[in-house]
Amino acid sequence: MSVLSKIMRAGEGKILRKLHRIADQVNSIEEDFEGLSDAELRALTDEYKQRYADGESLDDLLPEAFATVREAARRVLGQRHYDVQIMGGAALHMGLRGRDEDR
């Protein structure tokens, strides 16, 4: 691998670390959402909308929103999102594209 290629890929590691941090944040609060009733879980959507309207950023809301979705999927579908799926959602939120799309 050329030096230029190594330099170009250095940013990818930084992005991956950021995506891992987001998944770790979602994992760290997962138990808090498991204990909520269905009504409490549904009410979080309105809470997030209000917090956003009050000036909180989407980046700040993202871990809680993803934990909410993960818990809802577990209850309704019986399936829990994998960490890589959380990371993929975060990448979409960040506007990241795959290498093939850059060509």
CSV table of N, CA, C and O in Angstrom, one decimal:
chain,number,residue,atom,x,y,z
A,1,MET,N,0.9,-1.2,0.0
A,1,MET,CA,0.0,0.0,0.0
A,1,MET,C,0.9,1.2,0.0
A,1,MET,O,1.8,1.3,0.8
A,2,SER,N,0.6,2.2,-0.9
A,2,SER,CA,1.4,3.4,-1.0
A,2,SER,C,1.1,4.3,0.2
A,2,SER,O,0.1,4.2,0.9
A,3,VAL,N,2.1,5.2,0.4
A,3,VAL,CA,1.9,6.2,1.5
A,3,VAL,C,0.7,7.0,1.3
A,3,VAL,O,-0.1,7.3,2.3
A,4,LEU,N,0.4,7.4,0.1
A,4,LEU,CA,-0.8,8.2,-0.2
A,4,LEU,C,-2.1,7.4,0.2
A,4,LEU,O,-3.0,8.0,0.8
A,5,SER,N,-2.1,6.1,-0.1
A,5,SER,CA,-3.3,5.3,0.2
A,5,SER,C,-3.5,5.2,1.7
A,5,SER,O,-4.6,5.3,2.2
A,6,LYS,N,-2.4,5.1,2.4
A,6,LYS,CA,-2.4,5.0,3.9
A,6,LYS,C,-3.0,6.3,4.5
A,6,LYS,O,-3.8,6.3,5.4
A,7,ILE,N,-2.5,7.4,3.9
A,7,ILE,CA,-3.0,8.7,4.4
A,7,ILE,C,-4.5,8.9,4.1
A,7,ILE,O,-5.3,9.4,4.9
A,8,MET,N,-4.9,8.5,2.9
A,8,MET,CA,-6.3,8.6,2.5
A,8,MET,C,-7.2,7.8,3.4
A,8,MET,O,-8.3,8.1,3.7
A,9,ARG,N,-6.7,6.6,3.8
A,9,ARG,CA,-7.5,5.7,4.6
A,9,ARG,C,-7.5,6.0,6.1
A,9,ARG,O,-8.3,5.5,6.9
A,10,ALA,N,-6.7,6.9,6.5
A,10,ALA,CA,-6.6,7.3,7.9
A,10,ALA,C,-7.9,7.9,8.5
A,10,ALA,O,-8.3,7.6,9.6
A,11,GLY,N,-8.6,8.6,7.6
A,11,GLY,CA,-9.9,9.2,8.0
A,11,GLY,C,-10.9,8.1,8.3
A,11,GLY,O,-11.8,8.3,9.1
A,12,GLU,N,-10.8,7.0,7.5
A,12,GLU,CA,-11.8,5.9,7.7
A,12,GLU,C,-11.7,5.3,9.1
A,12,GLU,O,-12.8,5.0,9.7
A,13,GLY,N,-10.5,5.2,9.7
A,13,GLY,CA,-10.4,4.7,11.1
A,13,GLY,C,-11.1,5.7,12.1
A,13,GLY,O,-11.7,5.2,13.0
A,14,LYS,N,-10.9,7.0,11.8
A,14,LYS,CA,-11.6,8.0,12.7
A,14,LYS,C,-13.1,7.8,12.6
A,14,LYS,O,-13.8,7.9,13.6
A,15,ILE,N,-13.6,7.7,11.4
A,15,ILE,CA,-15.1,7.5,11.3
A,15,ILE,C,-15.6,6.2,11.9
A,15,ILE,O,-16.6,6.2,12.6
A,16,LEU,N,-14.8,5.1,11.7
A,16,LEU,CA,-15.2,3.9,12.4
A,16,LEU,C,-15.2,4.0,13.9
A,16,LEU,O,-16.1,3.5,14.6
A,17,ARG,N,-14.2,4.7,14.5
A,17,ARG,CA,-14.2,4.9,15.9
A,17,ARG,C,-15.4,5.7,16.4
A,17,ARG,O,-16.0,5.4,17.4
A,18,LYS,N,-15.8,6.7,15.6
A,18,LYS,CA,-17.0,7.5,16.0
A,18,LYS,C,-18.2,6.6,15.9
A,18,LYS,O,-19.1,6.7,16.8
A,19,LEU,N,-18.3,5.8,14.9
A,19,LEU,CA,-19.5,4.9,14.8
A,19,LEU,C,-19.6,3.9,15.9
A,19,LEU,O,-20.6,3.6,16.4
A,20,HIS,N,-18.4,3.4,16.3
A,20,HIS,CA,-18.3,2.4,17.4
A,20,HIS,C,-18.8,3.1,18.7
A,20,HIS,O,-19.5,2.5,19.5
A,21,ARG,N,-18.3,4.4,18.9
A,21,ARG,CA,-18.7,5.1,20.1
A,21,ARG,C,-20.2,5.3,20.2
A,21,ARG,O,-20.8,5.2,21.2
A,22,ILE,N,-20.9,5.6,19.0
A,22,ILE,CA,-22.3,5.7,19.0
A,22,ILE,C,-23.0,4.4,19.4
A,22,ILE,O,-23.9,4.4,20.2
A,23,ALA,N,-22.5,3.3,18.8
A,23,ALA,CA,-23.1,2.0,19.2
A,23,ALA,C,-22.8,1.7,20.7
A,23,ALA,O,-23.7,1.1,21.4
A,24,ASP,N,-21.7,2.0,21.2
A,24,ASP,CA,-21.4,1.8,22.6
A,24,ASP,C,-22.4,2.7,23.5
A,24,ASP,O,-22.8,2.2,24.5
A,25,GLN,N,-22.7,3.9,23.1
A,25,GLN,CA,-23.6,4.7,23.8
A,25,GLN,C,-25.0,4.1,23.8
A,25,GLN,O,-25.7,4.1,24.8
A,26,VAL,N,-25.4,3.6,22.7
A,26,VAL,CA,-26.7,2.9,22.6
A,26,VAL,C,-26.7,1.7,23.5
A,26,VAL,O,-27.7,1.5,24.3
A,27,ASN,N,-25.7,0.9,23.5
A,27,ASN,CA,-25.6,-0.2,24.3
A,27,ASN,C,-25.6,0.1,25.8
A,27,ASN,O,-26.2,-0.6,26.6
A,28,SER,N,-25.0,1.2,26.2
A,28,SER,CA,-24.9,1.6,27.6
A,28,SER,C,-26.2,2.0,28.2
A,28,SER,O,-26.4,2.0,29.4
A,29,ILE,N,-27.2,2.5,27.4
A,29,ILE,CA,-28.5,2.9,27.9
A,29,ILE,C,-29.6,1.9,27.5
A,29,ILE,O,-30.7,2.1,27.9
A,30,GLU,N,-29.2,0.8,26.9
A,30,GLU,CA,-30.2,-0.2,26.4
A,30,GLU,C,-31.1,-0.7,27.6
A,30,GLU,O,-32.3,-0.8,27.4
A,31,GLU,N,-30.5,-1.0,28.7
A,31,GLU,CA,-31.3,-1.5,29.8
A,31,GLU,C,-32.4,-0.5,30.3
A,31,GLU,O,-33.4,-0.9,30.8
A,32,ASP,N,-32.1,0.8,30.2
A,32,ASP,CA,-33.0,1.8,30.6
A,32,ASP,C,-34.3,1.7,29.8
A,32,ASP,O,-35.4,2.0,30.4
A,33,PHE,N,-34.2,1.3,28.6
A,33,PHE,CA,-35.4,1.3,27.7
A,33,PHE,C,-36.1,0.0,27.8
A,33,PHE,O,-37.3,-0.1,27.6
A,34,GLU,N,-35.4,-1.1,28.3
A,34,GLU,CA,-36.1,-2.4,28.4
A,34,GLU,C,-37.1,-2.3,29.6
A,34,GLU,O,-38.1,-3.0,29.5
A,35,GLY,N,-36.9,-1.5,30.5
A,35,GLY,CA,-37.8,-1.3,31.7
A,35,GLY,C,-39.0,-0.5,31.4
A,35,GLY,O,-39.9,-0.4,32.3
A,36,LEU,N,-39.1,0.2,30.3
A,36,LEU,CA,-40.2,1.1,30.0
A,36,LEU,C,-41.4,0.3,29.5
A,36,LEU,O,-41.3,-0.7,28.9
A,37,SER,N,-42.6,0.8,29.9
A,37,SER,CA,-43.8,0.2,29.3
A,37,SER,C,-44.0,0.6,27.9
A,37,SER,O,-43.2,1.5,27.4
A,38,ASP,N,-44.9,-0.1,27.2
A,38,ASP,CA,-45.1,0.3,25.7
A,38,ASP,C,-45.5,1.7,25.6
A,38,ASP,O,-45.0,2.4,24.7
A,39,ALA,N,-46.4,2.2,26.5
A,39,ALA,CA,-46.8,3.6,26.4
A,39,ALA,C,-45.7,4.5,26.6
A,39,ALA,O,-45.6,5.6,25.9
A,40,GLU,N,-44.8,4.2,27.6
A,40,GLU,CA,-43.7,5.1,27.9
A,40,GLU,C,-42.7,5.1,26.7
A,40,GLU,O,-42.2,6.2,26.3
A,41,LEU,N,-42.5,4.0,26.1
A,41,LEU,CA,-41.6,3.9,24.9
A,41,LEU,C,-42.2,4.7,23.7
A,41,LEU,O,-41.5,5.5,23.1
A,42,ARG,N,-43.5,4.6,23.5
A,42,ARG,CA,-44.2,5.4,22.4
A,42,ARG,C,-44.1,6.9,22.7
A,42,ARG,O,-43.9,7.7,21.8
A,43,ALA,N,-44.2,7.3,24.0
A,43,ALA,CA,-44.2,8.7,24.4
A,43,ALA,C,-42.8,9.3,24.1
A,43,ALA,O,-42.7,10.6,24.0
A,44,LEU,N,-41.8,8.5,24.0
A,44,LEU,CA,-40.4,9.1,23.8
A,44,LEU,C,-40.3,9.8,22.4
A,44,LEU,O,-39.6,10.8,22.3
A,45,THR,N,-41.1,9.4,21.4
A,45,THR,CA,-41.1,10.1,20.2
A,45,THR,C,-41.5,11.6,20.3
A,45,THR,O,-40.8,12.4,19.8
A,46,ASP,N,-42.5,11.8,21.0
A,46,ASP,CA,-43.0,13.2,21.3
A,46,ASP,C,-41.9,13.9,22.1
A,46,ASP,O,-41.7,15.1,21.9
A,47,GLU,N,-41.3,13.3,23.1
A,47,GLU,CA,-40.3,13.9,23.9
A,47,GLU,C,-39.1,14.3,23.0
A,47,GLU,O,-38.6,15.4,23.1
A,48,TYR,N,-38.7,13.4,22.1
A,48,TYR,CA,-37.5,13.7,21.2
A,48,TYR,C,-37.9,14.9,20.3
A,48,TYR,O,-37.0,15.8,20.1
A,49,LYS,N,-39.1,14.9,19.8
A,49,LYS,CA,-39.5,16.0,18.9
A,49,LYS,C,-39.5,17.3,19.7
A,49,LYS,O,-39.0,18.3,19.1
A,50,GLN,N,-39.9,17.3,20.9
A,50,GLN,CA,-39.9,18.5,21.7
A,50,GLN,C,-38.5,19.0,22.0
A,50,GLN,O,-38.2,20.2,22.0
A,51,ARG,N,-37.7,18.0,22.4
A,51,ARG,CA,-36.3,18.4,22.7
A,51,ARG,C,-35.6,19.0,21.5
A,51,ARG,O,-34.8,19.9,21.6
A,52,TYR,N,-35.9,18.4,20.3
A,52,TYR,CA,-35.3,18.9,19.1
A,52,TYR,C,-35.8,20.4,18.8
A,52,TYR,O,-35.1,21.3,18.5
A,53,ALA,N,-37.1,20.5,19.0
A,53,ALA,CA,-37.7,21.9,18.8
A,53,ALA,C,-37.1,22.9,19.8
A,53,ALA,O,-37.0,24.1,19.5
A,54,ASP,N,-36.7,22.4,21.0
A,54,ASP,CA,-36.1,23.3,22.0
A,54,ASP,C,-34.6,23.5,21.7
A,54,ASP,O,-34.0,24.2,22.5
A,55,GLY,N,-34.1,23.0,20.7
A,55,GLY,CA,-32.7,23.3,20.3
A,55,GLY,C,-31.7,22.2,20.5
A,55,GLY,O,-30.5,22.4,20.1
A,56,GLU,N,-32.1,21.0,21.0
A,56,GLU,CA,-31.2,19.9,21.1
A,56,GLU,C,-30.9,19.4,19.7
A,56,GLU,O,-31.8,19.3,18.9
A,57,SER,N,-29.6,19.0,19.5
A,57,SER,CA,-29.2,18.6,18.1
A,57,SER,C,-29.6,17.1,17.9
A,57,SER,O,-29.8,16.3,18.9
A,58,LEU,N,-29.8,16.8,16.6
A,58,LEU,CA,-30.1,15.4,16.3
A,58,LEU,C,-28.9,14.5,16.7
A,58,LEU,O,-29.2,13.3,17.1
A,59,ASP,N,-27.7,15.0,16.6
A,59,ASP,CA,-26.5,14.2,17.1
A,59,ASP,C,-26.7,13.8,18.6
A,59,ASP,O,-26.3,12.7,19.0
A,60,ASP,N,-27.2,14.7,19.4
A,60,ASP,CA,-27.3,14.5,20.8
A,60,ASP,C,-28.5,13.5,21.1
A,60,ASP,O,-28.4,12.7,22.0
A,61,LEU,N,-29.5,13.6,20.3
A,61,LEU,CA,-30.7,12.7,20.4
A,61,LEU,C,-30.4,11.3,19.9
A,61,LEU,O,-31.1,10.3,20.3
A,62,LEU,N,-29.5,11.2,19.0
A,62,LEU,CA,-29.3,9.9,18.2
A,62,LEU,C,-29.2,8.7,19.1
A,62,LEU,O,-29.9,7.7,18.8
A,63,PRO,N,-28.3,8.6,20.1
A,63,PRO,CA,-28.2,7.4,20.9
A,63,PRO,C,-29.5,6.9,21.5
A,63,PRO,O,-29.9,5.8,21.5
A,64,GLU,N,-30.2,7.9,22.1
A,64,GLU,CA,-31.5,7.6,22.7
A,64,GLU,C,-32.5,7.1,21.7
A,64,GLU,O,-33.3,6.2,22.0
A,65,ALA,N,-32.6,7.8,20.6
A,65,ALA,CA,-33.5,7.4,19.5
A,65,ALA,C,-33.2,6.0,19.0
A,65,ALA,O,-34.2,5.2,18.8
A,66,PHE,N,-32.0,5.7,18.8
A,66,PHE,CA,-31.6,4.4,18.3
A,66,PHE,C,-31.9,3.3,19.4
A,66,PHE,O,-32.3,2.2,19.0
A,67,ALA,N,-31.7,3.6,20.6
A,67,ALA,CA,-32.0,2.7,21.7
A,67,ALA,C,-33.5,2.5,21.8
A,67,ALA,O,-34.0,1.3,22.0
A,68,THR,N,-34.3,3.5,21.5
A,68,THR,CA,-35.8,3.4,21.5
A,68,THR,C,-36.2,2.5,20.3
A,68,THR,O,-37.0,1.6,20.5
A,69,VAL,N,-35.6,2.7,19.2
A,69,VAL,CA,-36.0,1.9,18.0
A,69,VAL,C,-35.5,0.4,18.2
A,69,VAL,O,-36.3,-0.5,17.9
A,70,ARG,N,-34.4,0.2,18.8
A,70,ARG,CA,-33.9,-1.1,19.0
A,70,ARG,C,-34.8,-1.9,20.0
A,70,ARG,O,-35.2,-3.0,19.7
A,71,GLU,N,-35.3,-1.2,21.0
A,71,GLU,CA,-36.2,-1.8,22.0
A,71,GLU,C,-37.6,-2.1,21.3
A,71,GLU,O,-38.2,-3.1,21.5
A,72,ALA,N,-38.1,-1.1,20.5
A,72,ALA,CA,-39.3,-1.3,19.8
A,72,ALA,C,-39.3,-2.5,18.9
A,72,ALA,O,-40.2,-3.3,18.8
A,73,ALA,N,-38.2,-2.6,18.1
A,73,ALA,CA,-38.0,-3.8,17.2
A,73,ALA,C,-37.9,-5.1,18.0
A,73,ALA,O,-38.5,-6.1,17.6
A,74,ARG,N,-37.3,-5.1,19.1
A,74,ARG,CA,-37.2,-6.3,20.0
A,74,ARG,C,-38.6,-6.7,20.4
A,74,ARG,O,-38.9,-7.9,20.3
A,75,ARG,N,-39.4,-5.8,20.8
A,75,ARG,CA,-40.8,-6.1,21.3
A,75,ARG,C,-41.7,-6.5,20.2
A,75,ARG,O,-42.5,-7.5,20.3
A,76,VAL,N,-41.7,-5.8,19.1
A,76,VAL,CA,-42.6,-6.0,18.0
A,76,VAL,C,-42.2,-7.2,17.1
A,76,VAL,O,-43.0,-8.0,16.7
A,77,LEU,N,-41.0,-7.2,16.7
A,77,LEU,CA,-40.5,-8.2,15.8
A,77,LEU,C,-39.8,-9.4,16.4
A,77,LEU,O,-39.5,-10.4,15.8
A,78,GLY,N,-39.4,-9.2,17.7
A,78,GLY,CA,-38.7,-10.2,18.4
A,78,GLY,C,-37.2,-10.3,17.9
A,78,GLY,O,-36.6,-11.3,18.0
A,79,GLN,N,-36.8,-9.2,17.3
A,79,GLN,CA,-35.4,-9.1,16.8
A,79,GLN,C,-34.7,-7.9,17.3
A,79,GLN,O,-35.3,-6.8,17.4
A,80,ARG,N,-33.4,-8.0,17.7
A,80,ARG,CA,-32.7,-6.9,18.2
A,80,ARG,C,-31.6,-6.5,17.2
A,80,ARG,O,-31.0,-7.3,16.6
A,81,HIS,N,-31.6,-5.2,16.9
A,81,HIS,CA,-30.6,-4.7,16.0
A,81,HIS,C,-29.2,-5.0,16.5
A,81,HIS,O,-28.8,-4.8,17.6
A,82,TYR,N,-28.3,-5.5,15.6
A,82,TYR,CA,-26.9,-5.7,15.8
A,82,TYR,C,-26.2,-4.3,15.9
A,82,TYR,O,-26.7,-3.4,15.3
A,83,ASP,N,-25.1,-4.3,16.6
A,83,ASP,CA,-24.3,-3.1,16.7
A,83,ASP,C,-23.9,-2.6,15.3
A,83,ASP,O,-24.0,-1.3,15.1
A,84,VAL,N,-23.6,-3.4,14.3
A,84,VAL,CA,-23.2,-3.0,13.0
A,84,VAL,C,-24.4,-2.3,12.3
A,84,VAL,O,-24.2,-1.4,11.5
A,85,GLN,N,-25.6,-2.7,12.7
A,85,GLN,CA,-26.8,-2.1,12.1
A,85,GLN,C,-27.0,-0.7,12.7
A,85,GLN,O,-27.4,0.3,12.0
A,86,ILE,N,-26.7,-0.5,14.0
A,86,ILE,CA,-26.8,0.8,14.6
A,86,ILE,C,-25.7,1.7,14.0
A,86,ILE,O,-26.0,2.8,13.7
A,87,MET,N,-24.5,1.1,13.8
A,87,MET,CA,-23.4,1.9,13.2
A,87,MET,C,-23.8,2.3,11.8
A,87,MET,O,-23.5,3.4,11.3
A,88,GLY,N,-24.5,1.4,11.0
A,88,GLY,CA,-24.9,1.8,9.7
A,88,GLY,C,-25.9,2.9,9.7
A,88,GLY,O,-25.9,3.8,8.8
A,89,GLY,N,-26.9,2.8,10.6
A,89,GLY,CA,-27.8,3.9,10.7
A,89,GLY,C,-27.2,5.2,11.1
A,89,GLY,O,-27.5,6.3,10.5
A,90,ALA,N,-26.2,5.2,12.0
A,90,ALA,CA,-25.4,6.4,12.3
A,90,ALA,C,-24.7,6.9,11.1
A,90,ALA,O,-24.6,8.1,10.9
A,91,ALA,N,-24.1,6.0,10.3
A,91,ALA,CA,-23.4,6.4,9.1
A,91,ALA,C,-24.3,7.1,8.1
A,91,ALA,O,-24.0,8.2,7.5
A,92,LEU,N,-25.5,6.6,8.0
A,92,LEU,CA,-26.5,7.3,7.1
A,92,LEU,C,-26.9,8.6,7.7
A,92,LEU,O,-27.0,9.6,6.9
A,93,HIS,N,-27.0,8.7,9.0
A,93,HIS,CA,-27.3,10.0,9.6
A,93,HIS,C,-26.2,11.0,9.3
A,93,HIS,O,-26.5,12.2,9.1
A,94,MET,N,-25.0,10.5,9.4
A,94,MET,CA,-23.8,11.4,9.2
A,94,MET,C,-23.6,11.7,7.7
A,94,MET,O,-22.8,12.6,7.3
A,95,GLY,N,-24.4,11.1,6.8
A,95,GLY,CA,-24.3,11.3,5.4
A,95,GLY,C,-23.1,10.6,4.7
A,95,GLY,O,-22.6,11.1,3.7
A,96,LEU,N,-22.6,9.6,5.3
A,96,LEU,CA,-21.5,8.8,4.7
A,96,LEU,C,-22.0,7.9,3.6
A,96,LEU,O,-23.0,7.4,3.7
A,97,ARG,N,-21.1,7.8,2.6
A,97,ARG,CA,-21.4,7.0,1.5
A,97,ARG,C,-20.4,5.9,1.3
A,97,ARG,O,-19.2,6.1,1.7
A,98,GLY,N,-20.7,4.9,0.7
A,98,GLY,CA,-19.8,3.8,0.4
A,98,GLY,C,-18.8,4.2,-0.7
A,98,GLY,O,-19.0,5.2,-1.4
A,99,ARG,N,-17.7,3.5,-0.7
A,99,ARG,CA,-16.6,3.9,-1.7
A,99,ARG,C,-17.1,3.7,-3.1
A,99,ARG,O,-16.7,4.5,-4.0
A,100,ASP,N,-18.0,2.8,-3.4
A,100,ASP,CA,-18.4,2.6,-4.8
A,100,ASP,C,-19.2,3.8,-5.3
A,100,ASP,O,-19.2,4.1,-6.5
A,101,GLU,N,-19.9,4.5,-4.4
A,101,GLU,CA,-20.7,5.6,-4.8
A,101,GLU,C,-19.8,6.8,-5.1
A,101,GLU,O,-20.3,7.8,-5.7
A,102,ASP,N,-18.6,6.8,-4.6
A,102,ASP,CA,-17.7,8.0,-4.8
A,102,ASP,C,-17.1,8.0,-6.2
A,102,ASP,O,-16.6,9.0,-6.6
A,103,ARG,N,-17.2,6.9,-6.9
A,103,ARG,CA,-16.6,6.8,-8.2
A,103,ARG,C,-17.4,7.5,-9.3
A,103,ARG,O,-18.6,7.6,-9.3
